Amino acid sequence: MIVLNQMDRSAEIAADKISGFLRQEVSIEIPFDLMAFTALNRGSTLITLDPRRVTITRSLLDLVNLVREKFEQVRVEDDTIAESPTKRTGLFGLLGGNS
C-alpha cells in the first residue's frame, strides 16, 4: 500500500510517476493543508476547526477505511490458514497418517 502524504498539485514529482517507478498503484493521496498543523497544535479535529476542509478529512477517512479493510483481509487469511489441517511429512505422511 502506497500513501502519499502532503501532496501538492504543483509538486515536481506527480503520483503517477511515483506509481510507475515503484510499479505499484498509489492507494491514497492526502493533500497538503496548513490547517492540519493548526488543528494538531490546538488539539482539535479538522472538521471542528474548519468544516470546509472536507478534502483532507475525506482522504484521511479513506485511509482509515483502507487500513481497516487490509487488516480484516489479513485476519480472514490467518483464520483460513489456522483452520486448514496440517499434513504430516516423512514416513507417516507417505503412509497416510494425519494425526
PDB file of N, CA and C in Angstrom:
ATOM      1  N   MET A   1       0.853  -1.164   0.000  1.00  0.00           N
ATOM      2  CA  MET A   1       0.000   0.000   0.000  1.00  0.00           C
ATOM      3  C   MET A   1       0.904   1.234   0.000  1.00  0.00           C
ATOM      4  N   ILE A   2       0.644   2.127  -0.934  1.00  0.00           N
ATOM      5  CA  ILE A   2       1.405   3.376  -1.010  1.00  0.00           C
ATOM      6  C   ILE A   2       0.468   4.535  -0.702  1.00  0.00           C
ATOM      7  N   VAL A   3       0.860   5.331   0.291  1.00  0.00           N
ATOM      8  CA  VAL A   3       0.104   6.519   0.676  1.00  0.00           C
ATOM      9  C   VAL A   3       1.021   7.716   0.508  1.00  0.00           C
ATOM     10  N   LEU A   4       0.570   8.685  -0.263  1.00  0.00           N
ATOM     11  CA  LEU A   4       1.342   9.907  -0.458  1.00  0.00           C
ATOM     12  C   LEU A   4       0.763  10.979   0.447  1.00  0.00           C
ATOM     13  N   ASN A   5       1.593  11.472   1.360  1.00  0.00           N
ATOM     14  CA  ASN A   5       1.153  12.459   2.335  1.00  0.00           C
ATOM     15  C   ASN A   5       1.596  13.854   1.914  1.00  0.00           C
ATOM     16  N   GLN A   6       0.768  14.834   2.204  1.00  0.00           N
ATOM     17  CA  GLN A   6       1.032  16.242   1.914  1.00  0.00           C
ATOM     18  C   GLN A   6       1.317  16.471   0.432  1.00  0.00           C
ATOM     19  N   MET A   7       0.471  15.908  -0.400  1.00  0.00           N
ATOM     20  CA  MET A   7       0.625  16.078  -1.842  1.00  0.00           C
ATOM     21  C   MET A   7       0.128  17.450  -2.270  1.00  0.00           C
ATOM     22  N   ASP A   8       0.905  18.078  -3.085  1.00  0.00           N
ATOM     23  CA  ASP A   8       0.568  19.392  -3.616  1.00  0.00           C
ATOM     24  C   ASP A   8       0.431  19.246  -5.124  1.00  0.00           C
ATOM     25  N   ARG A   9      -0.564  19.883  -5.682  1.00  0.00           N
ATOM     26  CA  ARG A   9      -0.782  19.772  -7.133  1.00  0.00           C
ATOM     27  C   ARG A   9       0.412  20.286  -7.939  1.00  0.00           C
ATOM     28  N   SER A  10       1.171  21.183  -7.360  1.00  0.00           N
ATOM     29  CA  SER A  10       2.316  21.736  -8.085  1.00  0.00           C
ATOM     30  C   SER A  10       3.612  20.985  -7.773  1.00  0.00           C
ATOM     31  N   ALA A  11       3.512  19.816  -7.165  1.00  0.00           N
ATOM     32  CA  ALA A  11       4.705  19.037  -6.832  1.00  0.00           C
ATOM     33  C   ALA A  11       5.449  18.641  -8.104  1.00  0.00           C
ATOM     34  N   GLU A  12       6.767  18.603  -7.990  1.00  0.00           N
ATOM     35  CA  GLU A  12       7.590  18.251  -9.153  1.00  0.00           C
ATOM     36  C   GLU A  12       7.410  16.790  -9.549  1.00  0.00           C
ATOM     37  N   ILE A  13       7.221  15.939  -8.564  1.00  0.00           N
ATOM     38  CA  ILE A  13       7.043  14.518  -8.845  1.00  0.00           C
ATOM     39  C   ILE A  13       5.577  14.174  -8.610  1.00  0.00           C
ATOM     40  N   ALA A  14       4.896  13.812  -9.663  1.00  0.00           N
ATOM     41  CA  ALA A  14       3.465  13.507  -9.583  1.00  0.00           C
ATOM     42  C   ALA A  14       3.246  12.069  -9.111  1.00  0.00           C
ATOM     43  N   ALA A  15       2.050  11.813  -8.649  1.00  0.00           N
ATOM     44  CA  ALA A  15       1.698  10.486  -8.135  1.00  0.00           C
ATOM     45  C   ALA A  15       1.868   9.403  -9.196  1.00  0.00           C
ATOM     46  N   ASP A  16       1.535   9.705 -10.442  1.00  0.00           N
ATOM     47  CA  ASP A  16       1.661   8.686 -11.491  1.00  0.00           C
ATOM     48  C   ASP A  16       3.117   8.313 -11.745  1.00  0.00           C
ATOM     49  N   LYS A  17       4.037   9.272 -11.583  1.00  0.00           N
ATOM     50  CA  LYS A  17       5.464   8.960 -11.739  1.00  0.00           C
ATOM     51  C   LYS A  17       5.952   8.072 -10.598  1.00  0.00           C
ATOM     52  N   ILE A  18       5.504   8.363  -9.394  1.00  0.00           N
ATOM     53  CA  ILE A  18       5.875   7.541  -8.239  1.00  0.00           C
ATOM     54  C   ILE A  18       5.320   6.134  -8.418  1.00  0.00           C
ATOM     55  N   SER A  19       4.079   6.047  -8.834  1.00  0.00           N
ATOM     56  CA  SER A  19       3.437   4.762  -9.071  1.00  0.00           C
ATOM     57  C   SER A  19       4.181   3.963 -10.140  1.00  0.00           C
ATOM     58  N   GLY A  20       4.562   4.625 -11.215  1.00  0.00           N
ATOM     59  CA  GLY A  20       5.294   3.954 -12.285  1.00  0.00           C
ATOM     60  C   GLY A  20       6.663   3.478 -11.844  1.00  0.00           C
ATOM     61  N   PHE A  21       7.351   4.299 -11.067  1.00  0.00           N
ATOM     62  CA  PHE A  21       8.684   3.939 -10.594  1.00  0.00           C
ATOM     63  C   PHE A  21       8.632   2.744  -9.644  1.00  0.00           C
ATOM     64  N   LEU A  22       7.657   2.752  -8.742  1.00  0.00           N
ATOM     65  CA  LEU A  22       7.540   1.670  -7.762  1.00  0.00           C
ATOM     66  C   LEU A  22       6.773   0.463  -8.293  1.00  0.00           C
ATOM     67  N   ARG A  23       6.166   0.636  -9.481  1.00  0.00           N
ATOM     68  CA  ARG A  23       5.370  -0.423 -10.110  1.00  0.00           C
ATOM     69  C   ARG A  23       4.258  -0.923  -9.191  1.00  0.00           C
ATOM     70  N   GLN A  24       3.662   0.030  -8.513  1.00  0.00           N
ATOM     71  CA  GLN A  24       2.528  -0.269  -7.644  1.00  0.00           C
ATOM     72  C   GLN A  24       1.636   0.958  -7.611  1.00  0.00           C
ATOM     73  N   GLU A  25       0.348   0.712  -7.607  1.00  0.00           N
ATOM     74  CA  GLU A  25      -0.610   1.807  -7.627  1.00  0.00           C
ATOM     75  C   GLU A  25      -0.586   2.569  -6.305  1.00  0.00           C
ATOM     76  N   VAL A  26      -0.690   3.887  -6.397  1.00  0.00           N
ATOM     77  CA  VAL A  26      -0.814   4.717  -5.203  1.00  0.00           C
ATOM     78  C   VAL A  26      -2.223   4.523  -4.662  1.00  0.00           C
ATOM     79  N   SER A  27      -2.319   4.116  -3.411  1.00  0.00           N
ATOM     80  CA  SER A  27      -3.624   3.825  -2.812  1.00  0.00           C
ATOM     81  C   SER A  27      -4.386   5.094  -2.470  1.00  0.00           C
ATOM     82  N   ILE A  28      -3.703   6.041  -1.840  1.00  0.00           N
ATOM     83  CA  ILE A  28      -4.361   7.268  -1.390  1.00  0.00           C
ATOM     84  C   ILE A  28      -3.375   8.420  -1.449  1.00  0.00           C
ATOM     85  N   GLU A  29      -3.899   9.573  -1.832  1.00  0.00           N
ATOM     86  CA  GLU A  29      -3.130  10.816  -1.778  1.00  0.00           C
ATOM     87  C   GLU A  29      -3.790  11.730  -0.752  1.00  0.00           C
ATOM     88  N   ILE A  30      -3.018  12.129   0.245  1.00  0.00           N
ATOM     89  CA  ILE A  30      -3.528  13.067   1.243  1.00  0.00           C
ATOM     90  C   ILE A  30      -2.995  14.441   0.869  1.00  0.00           C
ATOM     91  N   PRO A  31      -3.884  15.382   0.601  1.00  0.00           N
ATOM     92  CA  PRO A  31      -3.444  16.698   0.123  1.00  0.00           C
ATOM     93  C   PRO A  31      -2.752  17.514   1.215  1.00  0.00           C
ATOM     94  N   PHE A  32      -1.914  18.432   0.789  1.00  0.00           N
ATOM     95  CA  PHE A  32      -1.260  19.360   1.706  1.00  0.00           C
ATOM     96  C   PHE A  32      -2.284  20.388   2.163  1.00  0.00           C
ATOM     97  N   ASP A  33      -2.344  20.609   3.466  1.00  0.00           N
ATOM     98  CA  ASP A  33      -3.278  21.586   4.016  1.00  0.00           C
ATOM     99  C   ASP A  33      -2.692  22.127   5.315  1.00  0.00           C
ATOM    100  N   LEU A  34      -2.352  23.400   5.327  1.00  0.00           N
ATOM    101  CA  LEU A  34      -1.775  24.015   6.526  1.00  0.00           C
ATOM    102  C   LEU A  34      -2.709  23.932   7.727  1.00  0.00           C
ATOM    103  N   MET A  35      -3.995  23.849   7.477  1.00  0.00           N
ATOM    104  CA  MET A  35      -4.957  23.776   8.572  1.00  0.00           C
ATOM    105  C   MET A  35      -4.752  22.511   9.405  1.00  0.00           C
ATOM    106  N   ALA A  36      -4.166  21.478   8.834  1.00  0.00           N
ATOM    107  CA  ALA A  36      -3.898  20.253   9.587  1.00  0.00           C
ATOM    108  C   ALA A  36      -2.931  20.535  10.733  1.00  0.00           C
ATOM    109  N   PHE A  37      -1.918  21.364  10.490  1.00  0.00           N
ATOM    110  CA  PHE A  37      -0.968  21.721  11.545  1.00  0.00           C
ATOM    111  C   PHE A  37      -1.640  22.555  12.632  1.00  0.00           C
ATOM    112  N   THR A  38      -2.508  23.458  12.223  1.00  0.00           N
ATOM    113  CA  THR A  38      -3.238  24.284  13.182  1.00  0.00           C
ATOM    114  C   THR A  38      -4.122  23.407  14.059  1.00  0.00           C
ATOM    115  N   ALA A  39      -4.834  22.482  13.447  1.00  0.00           N
ATOM    116  CA  ALA A  39      -5.701  21.579  14.210  1.00  0.00           C
ATOM    117  C   ALA A  39      -4.880  20.735  15.180  1.00  0.00           C
ATOM    118  N   LEU A  40      -3.742  20.249  14.725  1.00  0.00           N
ATOM    119  CA  LEU A  40      -2.872  19.441  15.573  1.00  0.00           C
ATOM    120  C   LEU A  40      -2.381  20.250  16.768  1.00  0.00           C
ATOM    121  N   ASN A  41      -1.915  21.462  16.522  1.00  0.00           N
ATOM    122  CA  ASN A  41      -1.393  22.306  17.598  1.00  0.00           C
ATOM    123  C   ASN A  41      -2.467  22.703  18.600  1.00  0.00           C
ATOM    124  N   ARG A  42      -3.700  22.811  18.145  1.00  0.00           N
ATOM    125  CA  ARG A  42      -4.803  23.183  19.035  1.00  0.00           C
ATOM    126  C   ARG A  42      -5.470  21.968  19.678  1.00  0.00           C
ATOM    127  N   GLY A  43      -5.085  20.789  19.255  1.00  0.00           N
ATOM    128  CA  GLY A  43      -5.709  19.584  19.791  1.00  0.00           C
ATOM    129  C   GLY A  43      -7.147  19.440  19.350  1.00  0.00           C
ATOM    130  N   SER A  44      -7.418  19.865  18.144  1.00  0.00           N
ATOM    131  CA  SER A  44      -8.777  19.858  17.620  1.00  0.00           C
ATOM    132  C   SER A  44      -8.828  19.023  16.346  1.00  0.00           C
ATOM    133  N   THR A  45     -10.037  18.706  15.919  1.00  0.00           N
ATOM    134  CA  THR A  45     -10.188  17.994  14.651  1.00  0.00           C
ATOM    135  C   THR A  45     -10.336  19.001  13.517  1.00  0.00           C
ATOM    136  N   LEU A  46     -10.030  18.572  12.323  1.00  0.00           N
ATOM    137  CA  LEU A  46     -10.158  19.456  11.163  1.00  0.00           C
ATOM    138  C   LEU A  46     -11.598  19.882  10.942  1.00  0.00           C
ATOM    139  N   ILE A  47     -12.521  18.961  11.112  1.00  0.00           N
ATOM    140  CA  ILE A  47     -13.936  19.282  10.897  1.00  0.00           C
ATOM    141  C   ILE A  47     -14.405  20.330  11.895  1.00  0.00           C
ATOM    142  N   THR A  48     -13.985  20.199  13.154  1.00  0.00           N
ATOM    143  CA  THR A  48     -14.388  21.166  14.172  1.00  0.00           C
ATOM    144  C   THR A  48     -13.777  22.529  13.892  1.00  0.00           C
ATOM    145  N   LEU A  49     -12.525  22.520  13.475  1.00  0.00           N
ATOM    146  CA  LEU A  49     -11.806  23.766  13.243  1.00  0.00           C
ATOM    147  C   LEU A  49     -12.313  24.488  12.002  1.00  0.00           C
ATOM    148  N   ASP A  50     -12.491  23.747  10.927  1.00  0.00           N
ATOM    149  CA  ASP A  50     -12.954  24.358   9.681  1.00  0.00           C
ATOM    150  C   ASP A  50     -13.657  23.299   8.829  1.00  0.00           C
ATOM    151  N   PRO A  51     -14.980  23.249   8.879  1.00  0.00           N
ATOM    152  CA  PRO A  51     -15.732  22.225   8.139  1.00  0.00           C
ATOM    153  C   PRO A  51     -15.525  22.270   6.630  1.00  0.00           C
ATOM    154  N   ARG A  52     -14.977  23.362   6.118  1.00  0.00           N
ATOM    155  CA  ARG A  52     -14.755  23.450   4.667  1.00  0.00           C
ATOM    156  C   ARG A  52     -13.575  22.599   4.224  1.00  0.00           C
ATOM    157  N   ARG A  53     -12.807  22.083   5.160  1.00  0.00           N
ATOM    158  CA  ARG A  53     -11.628  21.261   4.837  1.00  0.00           C
ATOM    159  C   ARG A  53     -12.031  19.811   4.586  1.00  0.00           C
ATOM    160  N   VAL A  54     -13.022  19.639   3.772  1.00  0.00           N
ATOM    161  CA  VAL A  54     -13.569  18.309   3.539  1.00  0.00           C
ATOM    162  C   VAL A  54     -12.595  17.423   2.766  1.00  0.00           C
ATOM    163  N   THR A  55     -11.821  17.973   1.865  1.00  0.00           N
ATOM    164  CA  THR A  55     -10.936  17.171   1.013  1.00  0.00           C
ATOM    165  C   THR A  55      -9.923  16.394   1.836  1.00  0.00           C
ATOM    166  N   ILE A  56      -9.208  17.068   2.720  1.00  0.00           N
ATOM    167  CA  ILE A  56      -8.202  16.364   3.522  1.00  0.00           C
ATOM    168  C   ILE A  56      -8.866  15.406   4.496  1.00  0.00           C
ATOM    169  N   THR A  57      -9.987  15.801   5.066  1.00  0.00           N
ATOM    170  CA  THR A  57     -10.689  14.928   6.005  1.00  0.00           C
ATOM    171  C   THR A  57     -11.180  13.671   5.299  1.00  0.00           C
ATOM    172  N   ARG A  58     -11.728  13.821   4.117  1.00  0.00           N
ATOM    173  CA  ARG A  58     -12.197  12.662   3.348  1.00  0.00           C
ATOM    174  C   ARG A  58     -11.023  11.742   3.013  1.00  0.00           C
ATOM    175  N   SER A  59      -9.880  12.310   2.653  1.00  0.00           N
ATOM    176  CA  SER A  59      -8.702  11.494   2.343  1.00  0.00           C
ATOM    177  C   SER A  59      -8.250  10.698   3.565  1.00  0.00           C
ATOM    178  N   LEU A  60      -8.266  11.333   4.725  1.00  0.00           N
ATOM    179  CA  LEU A  60      -7.858  10.643   5.950  1.00  0.00           C
ATOM    180  C   LEU A  60      -8.844   9.535   6.317  1.00  0.00           C
ATOM    181  N   LEU A  61     -10.128   9.788   6.146  1.00  0.00           N
ATOM    182  CA  LEU A  61     -11.129   8.749   6.411  1.00  0.00           C
ATOM    183  C   LEU A  61     -10.993   7.591   5.421  1.00  0.00           C
ATOM    184  N   ASP A  62     -10.680   7.898   4.168  1.00  0.00           N
ATOM    185  CA  ASP A  62     -10.442   6.847   3.170  1.00  0.00           C
ATOM    186  C   ASP A  62      -9.248   5.985   3.579  1.00  0.00           C
ATOM    187  N   LEU A  63      -8.208   6.634   4.113  1.00  0.00           N
ATOM    188  CA  LEU A  63      -7.028   5.901   4.573  1.00  0.00           C
ATOM    189  C   LEU A  63      -7.391   4.971   5.728  1.00  0.00           C
ATOM    190  N   VAL A  64      -8.147   5.467   6.679  1.00  0.00           N
ATOM    191  CA  VAL A  64      -8.584   4.640   7.811  1.00  0.00           C
ATOM    192  C   VAL A  64      -9.366   3.429   7.312  1.00  0.00           C
ATOM    193  N   ASN A  65     -10.282   3.644   6.390  1.00  0.00           N
ATOM    194  CA  ASN A  65     -11.080   2.537   5.855  1.00  0.00           C
ATOM    195  C   ASN A  65     -10.226   1.532   5.096  1.00  0.00           C
ATOM    196  N   LEU A  66      -9.254   2.018   4.334  1.00  0.00           N
ATOM    197  CA  LEU A  66      -8.377   1.127   3.581  1.00  0.00           C
ATOM    198  C   LEU A  66      -7.541   0.259   4.518  1.00  0.00           C
ATOM    199  N   VAL A  67      -6.985   0.867   5.558  1.00  0.00           N
ATOM    200  CA  VAL A  67      -6.182   0.108   6.524  1.00  0.00           C
ATOM    201  C   VAL A  67      -7.058  -0.920   7.242  1.00  0.00           C
ATOM    202  N   ARG A  68      -8.266  -0.530   7.625  1.00  0.00           N
ATOM    203  CA  ARG A  68      -9.184  -1.462   8.284  1.00  0.00           C
ATOM    204  C   ARG A  68      -9.493  -2.651   7.372  1.00  0.00           C
ATOM    205  N   GLU A  69      -9.762  -2.383   6.096  1.00  0.00           N
ATOM    206  CA  GLU A  69     -10.048  -3.458   5.145  1.00  0.00           C
ATOM    207  C   GLU A  69      -8.863  -4.407   5.008  1.00  0.00           C
ATOM    208  N   LYS A  70      -7.658  -3.852   4.969  1.00  0.00           N
ATOM    209  CA  LYS A  70      -6.455  -4.693   4.850  1.00  0.00           C
ATOM    210  C   LYS A  70      -6.295  -5.586   6.077  1.00  0.00           C
ATOM    211  N   PHE A  71      -6.521  -5.019   7.275  1.00  0.00           N
ATOM    212  CA  PHE A  71      -6.420  -5.814   8.493  1.00  0.00           C
ATOM    213  C   PHE A  71      -7.469  -6.923   8.513  1.00  0.00           C
ATOM    214  N   GLU A  72      -8.679  -6.614   8.090  1.00  0.00           N
ATOM    215  CA  GLU A  72      -9.730  -7.631   8.043  1.00  0.00           C
ATOM    216  C   GLU A  72      -9.375  -8.725   7.049  1.00  0.00           C
ATOM    217  N   GLN A  73      -8.788  -8.342   5.922  1.00  0.00           N
ATOM    218  CA  GLN A  73      -8.388  -9.308   4.900  1.00  0.00           C
ATOM    219  C   GLN A  73      -7.299 -10.232   5.448  1.00  0.00           C
ATOM    220  N   VAL A  74      -6.335  -9.672   6.145  1.00  0.00           N
ATOM    221  CA  VAL A  74      -5.254 -10.471   6.724  1.00  0.00           C
ATOM    222  C   VAL A  74      -5.810 -11.401   7.801  1.00  0.00           C
ATOM    223  N   ARG A  75      -6.745 -10.897   8.598  1.00  0.00           N
ATOM    224  CA  ARG A  75      -7.339 -11.723   9.654  1.00  0.00           C
ATOM    225  C   ARG A  75      -8.070 -12.921   9.049  1.00  0.00           C
ATOM    226  N   VAL A  76      -8.805 -12.723   7.974  1.00  0.00           N
ATOM    227  CA  VAL A  76      -9.515 -13.819   7.311  1.00  0.00           C
ATOM    228  C   VAL A  76      -8.516 -14.826   6.757  1.00  0.00           C
ATOM    229  N   GLU A  77      -7.437 -14.343   6.159  1.00  0.00           N
ATOM    230  CA  GLU A  77      -6.411 -15.243   5.630  1.00  0.00           C
ATOM    231  C   GLU A  77      -5.766 -16.038   6.759  1.00  0.00           C
ATOM    232  N   ASP A  78      -5.478 -15.382   7.888  1.00  0.00           N
ATOM    233  CA  ASP A  78      -4.888 -16.072   9.033  1.00  0.00           C
ATOM    234  C   ASP A  78      -5.833 -17.134   9.582  1.00  0.00           C
ATOM    235  N   ASP A  79      -7.127 -16.808   9.657  1.00  0.00           N
ATOM    236  CA  ASP A  79      -8.116 -17.772  10.139  1.00  0.00           C
ATOM    237  C   ASP A  79      -8.208 -18.969   9.206  1.00  0.00           C
ATOM    238  N   THR A  80      -8.136 -18.731   7.906  1.00  0.00           N
ATOM    239  CA  THR A  80      -8.201 -19.808   6.920  1.00  0.00           C
ATOM    240  C   THR A  80      -6.995 -20.726   7.056  1.00  0.00           C
ATOM    241  N   ILE A  81      -5.832 -20.146   7.252  1.00  0.00           N
ATOM    242  CA  ILE A  81      -4.611 -20.949   7.421  1.00  0.00           C
ATOM    243  C   ILE A  81      -4.692 -21.761   8.705  1.00  0.00           C
ATOM    244  N   ALA A  82      -5.192 -21.152   9.773  1.00  0.00           N
ATOM    245  CA  ALA A  82      -5.291 -21.845  11.058  1.00  0.00           C
ATOM    246  C   ALA A  82      -6.280 -23.004  10.998  1.00  0.00           C
ATOM    247  N   GLU A  83      -7.324 -22.893  10.177  1.00  0.00           N
ATOM    248  CA  GLU A  83      -8.342 -23.932  10.081  1.00  0.00           C
ATOM    249  C   GLU A  83      -7.931 -25.086   9.176  1.00  0.00           C
ATOM    250  N   SER A  84      -6.991 -24.870   8.272  1.00  0.00           N
ATOM    251  CA  SER A  84      -6.611 -25.932   7.342  1.00  0.00           C
ATOM    252  C   SER A  84      -5.785 -26.984   8.082  1.00  0.00           C
ATOM    253  N   PRO A  85      -6.079 -28.264   7.817  1.00  0.00           N
ATOM    254  CA  PRO A  85      -5.340 -29.329   8.503  1.00  0.00           C
ATOM    255  C   PRO A  85      -3.891 -29.363   8.028  1.00  0.00           C
ATOM    256  N   THR A  86      -3.028 -29.689   8.948  1.00  0.00           N
ATOM    257  CA  THR A  86      -1.612 -29.769   8.591  1.00  0.00           C
ATOM    258  C   THR A  86      -1.315 -31.177   8.094  1.00  0.00           C
ATOM    259  N   LYS A  87      -0.533 -31.244   7.065  1.00  0.00           N
ATOM    260  CA  LYS A  87      -0.157 -32.538   6.507  1.00  0.00           C
ATOM    261  C   LYS A  87       1.131 -32.995   7.174  1.00  0.00           C
ATOM    262  N   ARG A  88       1.190 -34.276   7.420  1.00  0.00           N
ATOM    263  CA  ARG A  88       2.393 -34.842   8.012  1.00  0.00           C
ATOM    264  C   ARG A  88       3.400 -35.103   6.904  1.00  0.00           C
ATOM    265  N   THR A  89       4.622 -34.932   7.263  1.00  0.00           N
ATOM    266  CA  THR A  89       5.691 -35.191   6.304  1.00  0.00           C
ATOM    267  C   THR A  89       6.436 -36.453   6.723  1.00  0.00           C
ATOM    268  N   GLY A  90       7.313 -36.878   5.910  1.00  0.00           N
ATOM    269  CA  GLY A  90       8.123 -38.044   6.235  1.00  0.00           C
ATOM    270  C   GLY A  90       7.376 -39.343   5.997  1.00  0.00           C
ATOM    271  N   LEU A  91       7.772 -40.373   6.710  1.00  0.00           N
ATOM    272  CA  LEU A  91       7.220 -41.711   6.535  1.00  0.00           C
ATOM    273  C   LEU A  91       5.735 -41.768   6.874  1.00  0.00           C
ATOM    274  N   PHE A  92       5.323 -41.096   7.968  1.00  0.00           N
ATOM    275  CA  PHE A  92       3.909 -41.130   8.351  1.00  0.00           C
ATOM    276  C   PHE A  92       3.040 -40.399   7.334  1.00  0.00           C
ATOM    277  N   GLY A  93       3.559 -39.373   6.733  1.00  0.00           N
ATOM    278  CA  GLY A  93       2.812 -38.672   5.698  1.00  0.00           C
ATOM    279  C   GLY A  93       2.620 -39.539   4.469  1.00  0.00           C
ATOM    280  N   LEU A  94       3.625 -40.296   4.121  1.00  0.00           N
ATOM    281  CA  LEU A  94       3.532 -41.191   2.971  1.00  0.00           C
ATOM    282  C   LEU A  94       2.547 -42.330   3.216  1.00  0.00           C
ATOM    283  N   LEU A  95       2.453 -42.760   4.455  1.00  0.00           N
ATOM    284  CA  LEU A  95       1.559 -43.871   4.791  1.00  0.00           C
ATOM    285  C   LEU A  95       0.132 -43.420   5.047  1.00  0.00           C
ATOM    286  N   GLY A  96      -0.120 -42.123   4.954  1.00  0.00           N
ATOM    287  CA  GLY A  96      -1.485 -41.625   5.084  1.00  0.00           C
ATOM    288  C   GLY A  96      -1.875 -41.240   6.489  1.00  0.00           C
ATOM    289  N   GLY A  97      -0.960 -41.178   7.403  1.00  0.00           N
ATOM    290  CA  GLY A  97      -1.288 -40.783   8.775  1.00  0.00           C
ATOM    291  C   GLY A  97      -1.471 -39.282   8.879  1.00  0.00           C
ATOM    292  N   ASN A  98      -2.602 -38.825   9.429  1.00  0.00           N
ATOM    293  CA  ASN A  98      -2.874 -37.396   9.567  1.00  0.00           C
ATOM    294  C   ASN A  98      -2.721 -36.914  10.993  1.00  0.00           C
ATOM    295  N   SER A  99      -2.639 -37.794  11.950  1.00  0.00           N
ATOM    296  CA  SER A  99      -2.573 -37.321  13.330  1.00  0.00           C
ATOM    297  C   SER A  99      -1.289 -37.684  14.001  1.00  0.00           C
TER     298      SER A  99
END
